[in-house]
PDB file of C-alpha atoms in Angstrom:
ATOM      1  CA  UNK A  16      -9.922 -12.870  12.962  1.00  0.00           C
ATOM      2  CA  UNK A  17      -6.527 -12.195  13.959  1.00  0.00           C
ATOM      3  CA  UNK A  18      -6.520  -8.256  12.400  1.00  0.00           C
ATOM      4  CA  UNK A  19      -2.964  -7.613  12.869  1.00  0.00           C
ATOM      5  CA  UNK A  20      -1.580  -9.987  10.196  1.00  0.00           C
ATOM      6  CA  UNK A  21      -3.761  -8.301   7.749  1.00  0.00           C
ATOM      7  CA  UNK A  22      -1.638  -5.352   8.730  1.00  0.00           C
ATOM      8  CA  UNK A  23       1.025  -3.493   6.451  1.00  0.00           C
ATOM      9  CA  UNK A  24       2.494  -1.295   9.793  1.00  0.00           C
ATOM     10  CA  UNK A  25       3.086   2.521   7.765  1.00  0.00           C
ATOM     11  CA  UNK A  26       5.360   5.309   8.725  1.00  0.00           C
ATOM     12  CA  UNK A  27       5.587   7.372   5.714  1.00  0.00           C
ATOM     13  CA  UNK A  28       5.949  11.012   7.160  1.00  0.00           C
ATOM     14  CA  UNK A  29       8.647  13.484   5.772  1.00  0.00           C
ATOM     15  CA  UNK A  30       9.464  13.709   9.189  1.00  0.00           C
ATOM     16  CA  UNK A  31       9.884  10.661  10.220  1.00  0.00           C
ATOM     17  CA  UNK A  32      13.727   9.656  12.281  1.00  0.00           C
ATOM     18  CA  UNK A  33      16.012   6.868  11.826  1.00  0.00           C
ATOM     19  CA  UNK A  34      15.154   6.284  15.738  1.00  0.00           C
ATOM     20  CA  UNK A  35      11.247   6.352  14.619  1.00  0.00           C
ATOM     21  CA  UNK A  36      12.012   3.859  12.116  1.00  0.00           C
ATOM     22  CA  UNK A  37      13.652   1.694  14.862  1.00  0.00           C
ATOM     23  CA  UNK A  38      11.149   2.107  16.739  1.00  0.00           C
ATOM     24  CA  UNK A  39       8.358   1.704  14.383  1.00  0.00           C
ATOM     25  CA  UNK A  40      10.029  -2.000  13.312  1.00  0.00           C
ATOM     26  CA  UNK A  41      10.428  -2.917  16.898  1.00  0.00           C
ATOM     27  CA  UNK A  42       6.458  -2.297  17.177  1.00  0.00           C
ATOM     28  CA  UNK A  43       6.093  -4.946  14.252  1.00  0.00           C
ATOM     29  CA  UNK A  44       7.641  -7.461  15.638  1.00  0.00           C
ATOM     30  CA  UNK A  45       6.216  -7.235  19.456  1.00  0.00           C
ATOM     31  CA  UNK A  46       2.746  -6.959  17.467  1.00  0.00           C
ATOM     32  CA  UNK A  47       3.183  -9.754  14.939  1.00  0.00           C
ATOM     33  CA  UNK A  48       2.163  -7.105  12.051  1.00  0.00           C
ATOM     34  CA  UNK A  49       2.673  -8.668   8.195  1.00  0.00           C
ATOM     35  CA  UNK A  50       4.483  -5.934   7.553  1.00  0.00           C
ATOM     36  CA  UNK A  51       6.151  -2.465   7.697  1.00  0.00           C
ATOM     37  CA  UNK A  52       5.693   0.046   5.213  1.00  0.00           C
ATOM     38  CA  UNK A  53       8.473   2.873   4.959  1.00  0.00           C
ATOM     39  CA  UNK A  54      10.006   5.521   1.868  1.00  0.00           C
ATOM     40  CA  UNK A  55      12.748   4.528   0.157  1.00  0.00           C
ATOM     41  CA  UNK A  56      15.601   5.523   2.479  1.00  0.00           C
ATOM     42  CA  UNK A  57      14.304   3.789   5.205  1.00  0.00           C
ATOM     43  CA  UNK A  58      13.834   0.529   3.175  1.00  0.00           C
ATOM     44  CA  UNK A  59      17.773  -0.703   4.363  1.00  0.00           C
ATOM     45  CA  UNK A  60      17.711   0.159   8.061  1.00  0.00           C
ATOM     46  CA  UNK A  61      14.379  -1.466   8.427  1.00  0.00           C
ATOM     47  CA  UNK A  62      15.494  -4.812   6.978  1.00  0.00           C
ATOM     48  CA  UNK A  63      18.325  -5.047   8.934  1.00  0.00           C
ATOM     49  CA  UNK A  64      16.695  -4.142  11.929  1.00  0.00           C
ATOM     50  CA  UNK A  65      13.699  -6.210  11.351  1.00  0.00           C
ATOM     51  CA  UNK A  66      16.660  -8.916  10.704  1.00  0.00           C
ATOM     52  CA  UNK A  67      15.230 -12.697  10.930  1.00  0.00           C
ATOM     53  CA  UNK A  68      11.645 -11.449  11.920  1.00  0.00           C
ATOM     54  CA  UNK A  69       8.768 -12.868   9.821  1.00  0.00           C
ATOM     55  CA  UNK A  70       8.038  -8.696   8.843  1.00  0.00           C
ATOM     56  CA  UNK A  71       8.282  -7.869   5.932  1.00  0.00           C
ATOM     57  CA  UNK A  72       8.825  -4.338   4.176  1.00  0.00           C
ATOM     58  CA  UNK A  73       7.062  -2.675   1.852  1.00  0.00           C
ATOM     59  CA  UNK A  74       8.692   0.378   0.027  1.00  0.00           C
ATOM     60  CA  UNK A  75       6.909   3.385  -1.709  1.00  0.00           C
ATOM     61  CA  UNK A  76       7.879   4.281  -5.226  1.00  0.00           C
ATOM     62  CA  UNK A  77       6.043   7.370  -6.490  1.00  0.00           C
ATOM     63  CA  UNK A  78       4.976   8.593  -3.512  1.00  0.00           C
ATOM     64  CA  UNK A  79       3.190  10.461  -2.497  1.00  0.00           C
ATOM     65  CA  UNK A  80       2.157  12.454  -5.833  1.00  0.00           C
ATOM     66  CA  UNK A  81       2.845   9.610  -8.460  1.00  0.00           C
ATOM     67  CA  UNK A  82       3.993  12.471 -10.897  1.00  0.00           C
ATOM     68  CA  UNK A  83       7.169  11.482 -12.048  1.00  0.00           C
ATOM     69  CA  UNK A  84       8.227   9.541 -14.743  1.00  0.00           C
ATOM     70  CA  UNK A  85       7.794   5.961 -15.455  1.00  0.00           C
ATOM     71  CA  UNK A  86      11.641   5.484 -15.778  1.00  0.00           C
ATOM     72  CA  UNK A  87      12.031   7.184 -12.815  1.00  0.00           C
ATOM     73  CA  UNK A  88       9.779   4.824 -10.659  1.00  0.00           C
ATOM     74  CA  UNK A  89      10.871   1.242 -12.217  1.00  0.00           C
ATOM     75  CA  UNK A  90      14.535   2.395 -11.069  1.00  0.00           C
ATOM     76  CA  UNK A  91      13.218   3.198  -7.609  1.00  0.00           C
ATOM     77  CA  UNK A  92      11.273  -0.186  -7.094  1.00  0.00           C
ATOM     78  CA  UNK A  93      14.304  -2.030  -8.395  1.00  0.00           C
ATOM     79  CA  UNK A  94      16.631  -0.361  -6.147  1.00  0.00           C
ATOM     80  CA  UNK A  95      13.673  -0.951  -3.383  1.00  0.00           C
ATOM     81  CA  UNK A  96      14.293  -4.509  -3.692  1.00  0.00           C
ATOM     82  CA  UNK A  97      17.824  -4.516  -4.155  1.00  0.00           C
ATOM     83  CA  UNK A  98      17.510  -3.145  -0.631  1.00  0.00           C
ATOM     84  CA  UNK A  99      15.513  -5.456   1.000  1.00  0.00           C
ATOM     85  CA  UNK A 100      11.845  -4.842   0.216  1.00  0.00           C
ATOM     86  CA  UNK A 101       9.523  -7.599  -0.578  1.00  0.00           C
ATOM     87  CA  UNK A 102       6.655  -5.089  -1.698  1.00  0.00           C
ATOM     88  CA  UNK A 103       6.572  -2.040  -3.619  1.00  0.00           C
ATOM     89  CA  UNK A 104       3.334   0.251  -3.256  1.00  0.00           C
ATOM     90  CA  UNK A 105       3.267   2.272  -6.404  1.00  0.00           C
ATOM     91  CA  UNK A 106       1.792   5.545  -7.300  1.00  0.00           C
ATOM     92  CA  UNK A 107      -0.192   5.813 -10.371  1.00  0.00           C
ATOM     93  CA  UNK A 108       0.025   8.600 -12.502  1.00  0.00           C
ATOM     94  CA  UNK A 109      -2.938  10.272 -11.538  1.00  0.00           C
ATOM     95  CA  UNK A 110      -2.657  13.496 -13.913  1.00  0.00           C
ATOM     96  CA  UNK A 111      -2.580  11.226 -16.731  1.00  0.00           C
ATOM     97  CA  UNK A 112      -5.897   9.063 -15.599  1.00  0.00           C
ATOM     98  CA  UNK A 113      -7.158  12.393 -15.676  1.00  0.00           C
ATOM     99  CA  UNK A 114      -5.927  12.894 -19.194  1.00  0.00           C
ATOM    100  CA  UNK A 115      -7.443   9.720 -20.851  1.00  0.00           C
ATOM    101  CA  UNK A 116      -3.608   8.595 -21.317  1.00  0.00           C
ATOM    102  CA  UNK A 117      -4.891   5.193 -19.717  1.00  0.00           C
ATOM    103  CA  UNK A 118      -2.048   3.513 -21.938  1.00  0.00           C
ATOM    104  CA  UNK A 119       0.132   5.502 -20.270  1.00  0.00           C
ATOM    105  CA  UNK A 120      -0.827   4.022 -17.186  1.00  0.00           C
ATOM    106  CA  UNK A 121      -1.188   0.361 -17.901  1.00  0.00           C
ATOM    107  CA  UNK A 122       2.220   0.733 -19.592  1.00  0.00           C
ATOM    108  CA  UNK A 123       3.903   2.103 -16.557  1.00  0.00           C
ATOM    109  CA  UNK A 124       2.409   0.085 -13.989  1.00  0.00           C
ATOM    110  CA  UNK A 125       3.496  -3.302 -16.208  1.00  0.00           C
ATOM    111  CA  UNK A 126       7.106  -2.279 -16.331  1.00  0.00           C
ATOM    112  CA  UNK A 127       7.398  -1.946 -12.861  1.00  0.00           C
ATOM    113  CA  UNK A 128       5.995  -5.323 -12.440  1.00  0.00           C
ATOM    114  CA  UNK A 129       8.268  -6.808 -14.514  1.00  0.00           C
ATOM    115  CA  UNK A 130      11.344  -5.151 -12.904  1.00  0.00           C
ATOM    116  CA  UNK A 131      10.272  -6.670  -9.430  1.00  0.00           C
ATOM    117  CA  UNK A 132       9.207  -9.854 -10.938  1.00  0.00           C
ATOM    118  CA  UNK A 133       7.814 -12.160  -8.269  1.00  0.00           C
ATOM    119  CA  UNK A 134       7.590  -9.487  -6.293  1.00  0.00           C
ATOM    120  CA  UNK A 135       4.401  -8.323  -4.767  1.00  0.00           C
ATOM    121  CA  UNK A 136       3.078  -4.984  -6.300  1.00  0.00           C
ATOM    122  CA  UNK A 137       0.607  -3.029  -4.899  1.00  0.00           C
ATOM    123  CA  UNK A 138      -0.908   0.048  -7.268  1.00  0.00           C
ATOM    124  CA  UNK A 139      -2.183   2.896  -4.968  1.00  0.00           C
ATOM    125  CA  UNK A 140      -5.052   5.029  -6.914  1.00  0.00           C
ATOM    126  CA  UNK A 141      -5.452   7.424  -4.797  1.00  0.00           C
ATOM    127  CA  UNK A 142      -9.199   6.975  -4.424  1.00  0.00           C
ATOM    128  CA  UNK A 143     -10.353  10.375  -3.453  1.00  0.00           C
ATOM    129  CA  UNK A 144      -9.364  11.838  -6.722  1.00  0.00           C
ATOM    130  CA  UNK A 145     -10.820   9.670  -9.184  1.00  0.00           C
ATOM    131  CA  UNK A 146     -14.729   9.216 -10.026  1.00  0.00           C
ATOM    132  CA  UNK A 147     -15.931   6.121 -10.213  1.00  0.00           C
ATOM    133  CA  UNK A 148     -15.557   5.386 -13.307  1.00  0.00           C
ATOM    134  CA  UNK A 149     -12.017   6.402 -13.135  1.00  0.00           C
ATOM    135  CA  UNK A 150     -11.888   3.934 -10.000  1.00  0.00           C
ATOM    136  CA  UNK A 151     -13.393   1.168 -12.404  1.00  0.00           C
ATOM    137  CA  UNK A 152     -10.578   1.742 -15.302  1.00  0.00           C
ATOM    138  CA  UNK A 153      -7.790   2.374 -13.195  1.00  0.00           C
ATOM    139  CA  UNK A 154      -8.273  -1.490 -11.558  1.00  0.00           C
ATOM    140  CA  UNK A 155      -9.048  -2.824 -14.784  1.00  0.00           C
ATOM    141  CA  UNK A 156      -5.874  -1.090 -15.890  1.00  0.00           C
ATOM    142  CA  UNK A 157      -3.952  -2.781 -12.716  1.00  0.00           C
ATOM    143  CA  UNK A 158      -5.257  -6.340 -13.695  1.00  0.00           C
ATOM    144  CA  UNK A 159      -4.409  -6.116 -17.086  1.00  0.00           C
ATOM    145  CA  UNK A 160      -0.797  -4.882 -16.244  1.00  0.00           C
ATOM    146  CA  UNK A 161      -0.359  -7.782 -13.840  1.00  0.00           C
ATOM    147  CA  UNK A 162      -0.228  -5.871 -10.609  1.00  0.00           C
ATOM    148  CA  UNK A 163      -1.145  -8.378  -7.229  1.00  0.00           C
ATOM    149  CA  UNK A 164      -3.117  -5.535  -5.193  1.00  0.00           C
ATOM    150  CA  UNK A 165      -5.070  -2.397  -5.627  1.00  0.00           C
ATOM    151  CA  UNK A 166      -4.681   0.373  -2.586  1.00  0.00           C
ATOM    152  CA  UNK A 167      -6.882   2.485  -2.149  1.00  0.00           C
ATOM    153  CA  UNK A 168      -4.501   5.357  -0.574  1.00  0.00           C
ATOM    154  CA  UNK A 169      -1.404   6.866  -0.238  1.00  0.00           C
ATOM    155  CA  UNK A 170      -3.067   8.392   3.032  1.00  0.00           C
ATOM    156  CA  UNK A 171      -2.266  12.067   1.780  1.00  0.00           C
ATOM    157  CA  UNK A 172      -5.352  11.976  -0.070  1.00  0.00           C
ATOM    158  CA  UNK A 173      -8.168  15.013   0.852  1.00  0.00           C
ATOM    159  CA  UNK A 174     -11.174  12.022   1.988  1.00  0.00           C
ATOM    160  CA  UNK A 175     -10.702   8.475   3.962  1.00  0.00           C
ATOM    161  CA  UNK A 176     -11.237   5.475   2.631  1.00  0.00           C
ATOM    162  CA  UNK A 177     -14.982   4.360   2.325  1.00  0.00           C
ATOM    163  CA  UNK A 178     -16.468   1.097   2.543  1.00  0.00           C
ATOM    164  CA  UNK A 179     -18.244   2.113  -0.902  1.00  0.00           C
ATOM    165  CA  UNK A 180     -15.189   2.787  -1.978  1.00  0.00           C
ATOM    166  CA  UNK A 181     -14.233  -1.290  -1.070  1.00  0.00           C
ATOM    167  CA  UNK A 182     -17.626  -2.401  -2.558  1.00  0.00           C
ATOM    168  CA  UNK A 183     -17.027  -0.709  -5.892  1.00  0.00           C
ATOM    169  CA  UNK A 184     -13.377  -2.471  -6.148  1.00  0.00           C
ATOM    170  CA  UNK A 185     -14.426  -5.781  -5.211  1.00  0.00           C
ATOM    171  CA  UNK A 186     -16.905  -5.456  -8.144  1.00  0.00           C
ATOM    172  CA  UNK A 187     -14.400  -4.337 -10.262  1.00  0.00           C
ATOM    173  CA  UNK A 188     -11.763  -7.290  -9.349  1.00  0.00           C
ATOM    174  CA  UNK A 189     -13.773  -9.881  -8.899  1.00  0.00           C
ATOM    175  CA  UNK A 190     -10.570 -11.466  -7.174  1.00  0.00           C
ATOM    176  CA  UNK A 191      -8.900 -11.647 -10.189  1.00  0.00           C
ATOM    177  CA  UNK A 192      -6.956  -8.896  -7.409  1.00  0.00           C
ATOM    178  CA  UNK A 193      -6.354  -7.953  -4.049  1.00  0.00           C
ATOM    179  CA  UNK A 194      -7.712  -5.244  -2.155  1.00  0.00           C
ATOM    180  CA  UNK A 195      -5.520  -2.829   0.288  1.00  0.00           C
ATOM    181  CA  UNK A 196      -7.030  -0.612   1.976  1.00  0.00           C
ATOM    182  CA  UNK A 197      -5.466   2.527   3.219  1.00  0.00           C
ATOM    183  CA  UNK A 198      -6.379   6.114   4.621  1.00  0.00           C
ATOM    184  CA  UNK A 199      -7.605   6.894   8.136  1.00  0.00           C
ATOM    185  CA  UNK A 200      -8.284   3.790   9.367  1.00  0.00           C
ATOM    186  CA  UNK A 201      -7.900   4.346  13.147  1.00  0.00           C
ATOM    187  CA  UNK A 202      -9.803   1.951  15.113  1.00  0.00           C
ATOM    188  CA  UNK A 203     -10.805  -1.913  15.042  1.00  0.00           C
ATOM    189  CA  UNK A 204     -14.312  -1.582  14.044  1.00  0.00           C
ATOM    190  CA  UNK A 205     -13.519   0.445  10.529  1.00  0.00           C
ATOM    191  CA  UNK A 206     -10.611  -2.641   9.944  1.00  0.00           C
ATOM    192  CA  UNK A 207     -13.193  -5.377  10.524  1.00  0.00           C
ATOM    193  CA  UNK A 208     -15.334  -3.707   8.537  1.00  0.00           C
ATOM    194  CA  UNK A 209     -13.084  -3.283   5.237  1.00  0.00           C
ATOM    195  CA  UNK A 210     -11.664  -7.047   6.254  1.00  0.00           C
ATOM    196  CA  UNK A 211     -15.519  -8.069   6.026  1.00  0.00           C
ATOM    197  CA  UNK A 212     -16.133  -6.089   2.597  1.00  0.00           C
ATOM    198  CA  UNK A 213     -12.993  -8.066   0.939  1.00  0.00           C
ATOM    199  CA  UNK A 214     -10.430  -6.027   1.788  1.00  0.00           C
ATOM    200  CA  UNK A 215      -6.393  -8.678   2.121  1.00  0.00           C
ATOM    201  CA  UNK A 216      -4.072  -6.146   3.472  1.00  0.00           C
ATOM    202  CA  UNK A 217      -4.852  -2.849   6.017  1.00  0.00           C
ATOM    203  CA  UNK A 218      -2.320   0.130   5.917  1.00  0.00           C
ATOM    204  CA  UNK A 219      -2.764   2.497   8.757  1.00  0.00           C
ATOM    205  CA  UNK A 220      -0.168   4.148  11.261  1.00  0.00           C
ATOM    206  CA  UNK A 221      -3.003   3.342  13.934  1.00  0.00           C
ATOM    207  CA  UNK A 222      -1.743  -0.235  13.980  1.00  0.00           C
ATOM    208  CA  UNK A 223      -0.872  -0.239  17.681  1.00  0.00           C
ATOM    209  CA  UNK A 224      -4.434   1.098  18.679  1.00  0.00           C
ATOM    210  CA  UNK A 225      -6.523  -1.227  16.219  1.00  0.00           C
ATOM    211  CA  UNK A 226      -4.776  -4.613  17.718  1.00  0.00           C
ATOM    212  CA  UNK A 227      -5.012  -3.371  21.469  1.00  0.00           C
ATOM    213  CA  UNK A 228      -8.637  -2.211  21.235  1.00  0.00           C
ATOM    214  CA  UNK A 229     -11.688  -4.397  23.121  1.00  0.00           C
ATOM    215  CA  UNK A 230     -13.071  -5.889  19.557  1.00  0.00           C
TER     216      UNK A 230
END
């Protein structure tokens, strides 16, 4: 099980430098990561640095609150791409799950998909917020909207991923789906563990100390 291409490399800190970026993308390609996941800003400097490296990048829209409007985050994953990025991790509206406005949702998550096309798009829930149930319709929501992965995390949430967590989404996808998981996974046991449950992609700024641990 080579864990590291199952790896979506993340530096999404406020604080984070255009030097940490460089950095960051020279890390991805000595460590043959899938990809690199940055904000918006950085989504340029890491594609040209990255330049004819198999990485790819993955851009946030919505992050990390997934508050604003729908408008708002369809012109920020187009402009993602326009810059370089093959992914876009999305933030749901998670006031609105909360709301019932589950239209709302499904609406906004299938315009974004169709303004990145065949473009992978990744719809983080934010796990730690929702109930199960609200895990359940959010996915089903996802599906229906023709999204390619559910994430678990932004990895600002208040709990870490779970492997129940994992268990209840593969249930709910029944691959129709793919699974990200996201939010304190620091070490090479926990990633085999969610790679065993189902999970296709790992985000985690412990990449470097999950691919050089004794597995």
């Amino acid at each position: 099980m080579l864990i590291n291409q199952y790896i979506d490399h993340t530096l999404l800190k406020p604080t984070a430098t255009i030097n940490d970026i460089k950095k960051h993308c020279q890390e991805a390609i000595k460590y043959h990561f899938y990809a690199v996941c940055v904000n918006e800003c950085y989504v340029t400097l890491a594609r040209n640095y990255l330049g004819e490296s198999p990485v790819k990048v993955v851009a946030t829209v919505g992050f990390p609150l997934g508050a604003m409007a729908a408008e708002t985050k369809v012109i920020q994953a187009k402009n993602c791409i326009l810059r370089g990025a093959s992914e876009i991790d999305m933030v749901v509206n998670l006031g609105y799950i909360k709301s019932g406005l589950l239209d709302a949702v499904e609406k906004e998550i299938a315009s974004i998909k169709k303004a990145i096309g065949n473009h992978v798009l990744k719809v983080i829930i934010e796990t730690s917020y929702l109930t199960d149930e609200e895990k359940r319709l959010v996915t089903n929501l996802a599906i229906k909207a023709g999204a390619d992965y559910i994430k678990t995390s932004t990895g600002f949430g208040t709990v870490p991923v779970t492997l129940d967590d994992i268990v209840l989404l593969k249930e709910v996808t029944t691959n129709k789906i793919k699974i990200k998981a996201s939010g304190g996974i620091r070490d090479a046991l926990t990633a085999k563990q969610f790679i065993q449950a189902g999970v296709h992609r790992l985000g985690t700024s412990s990449s470097i100390a999950i691919v050089t641990q004794k597995q």
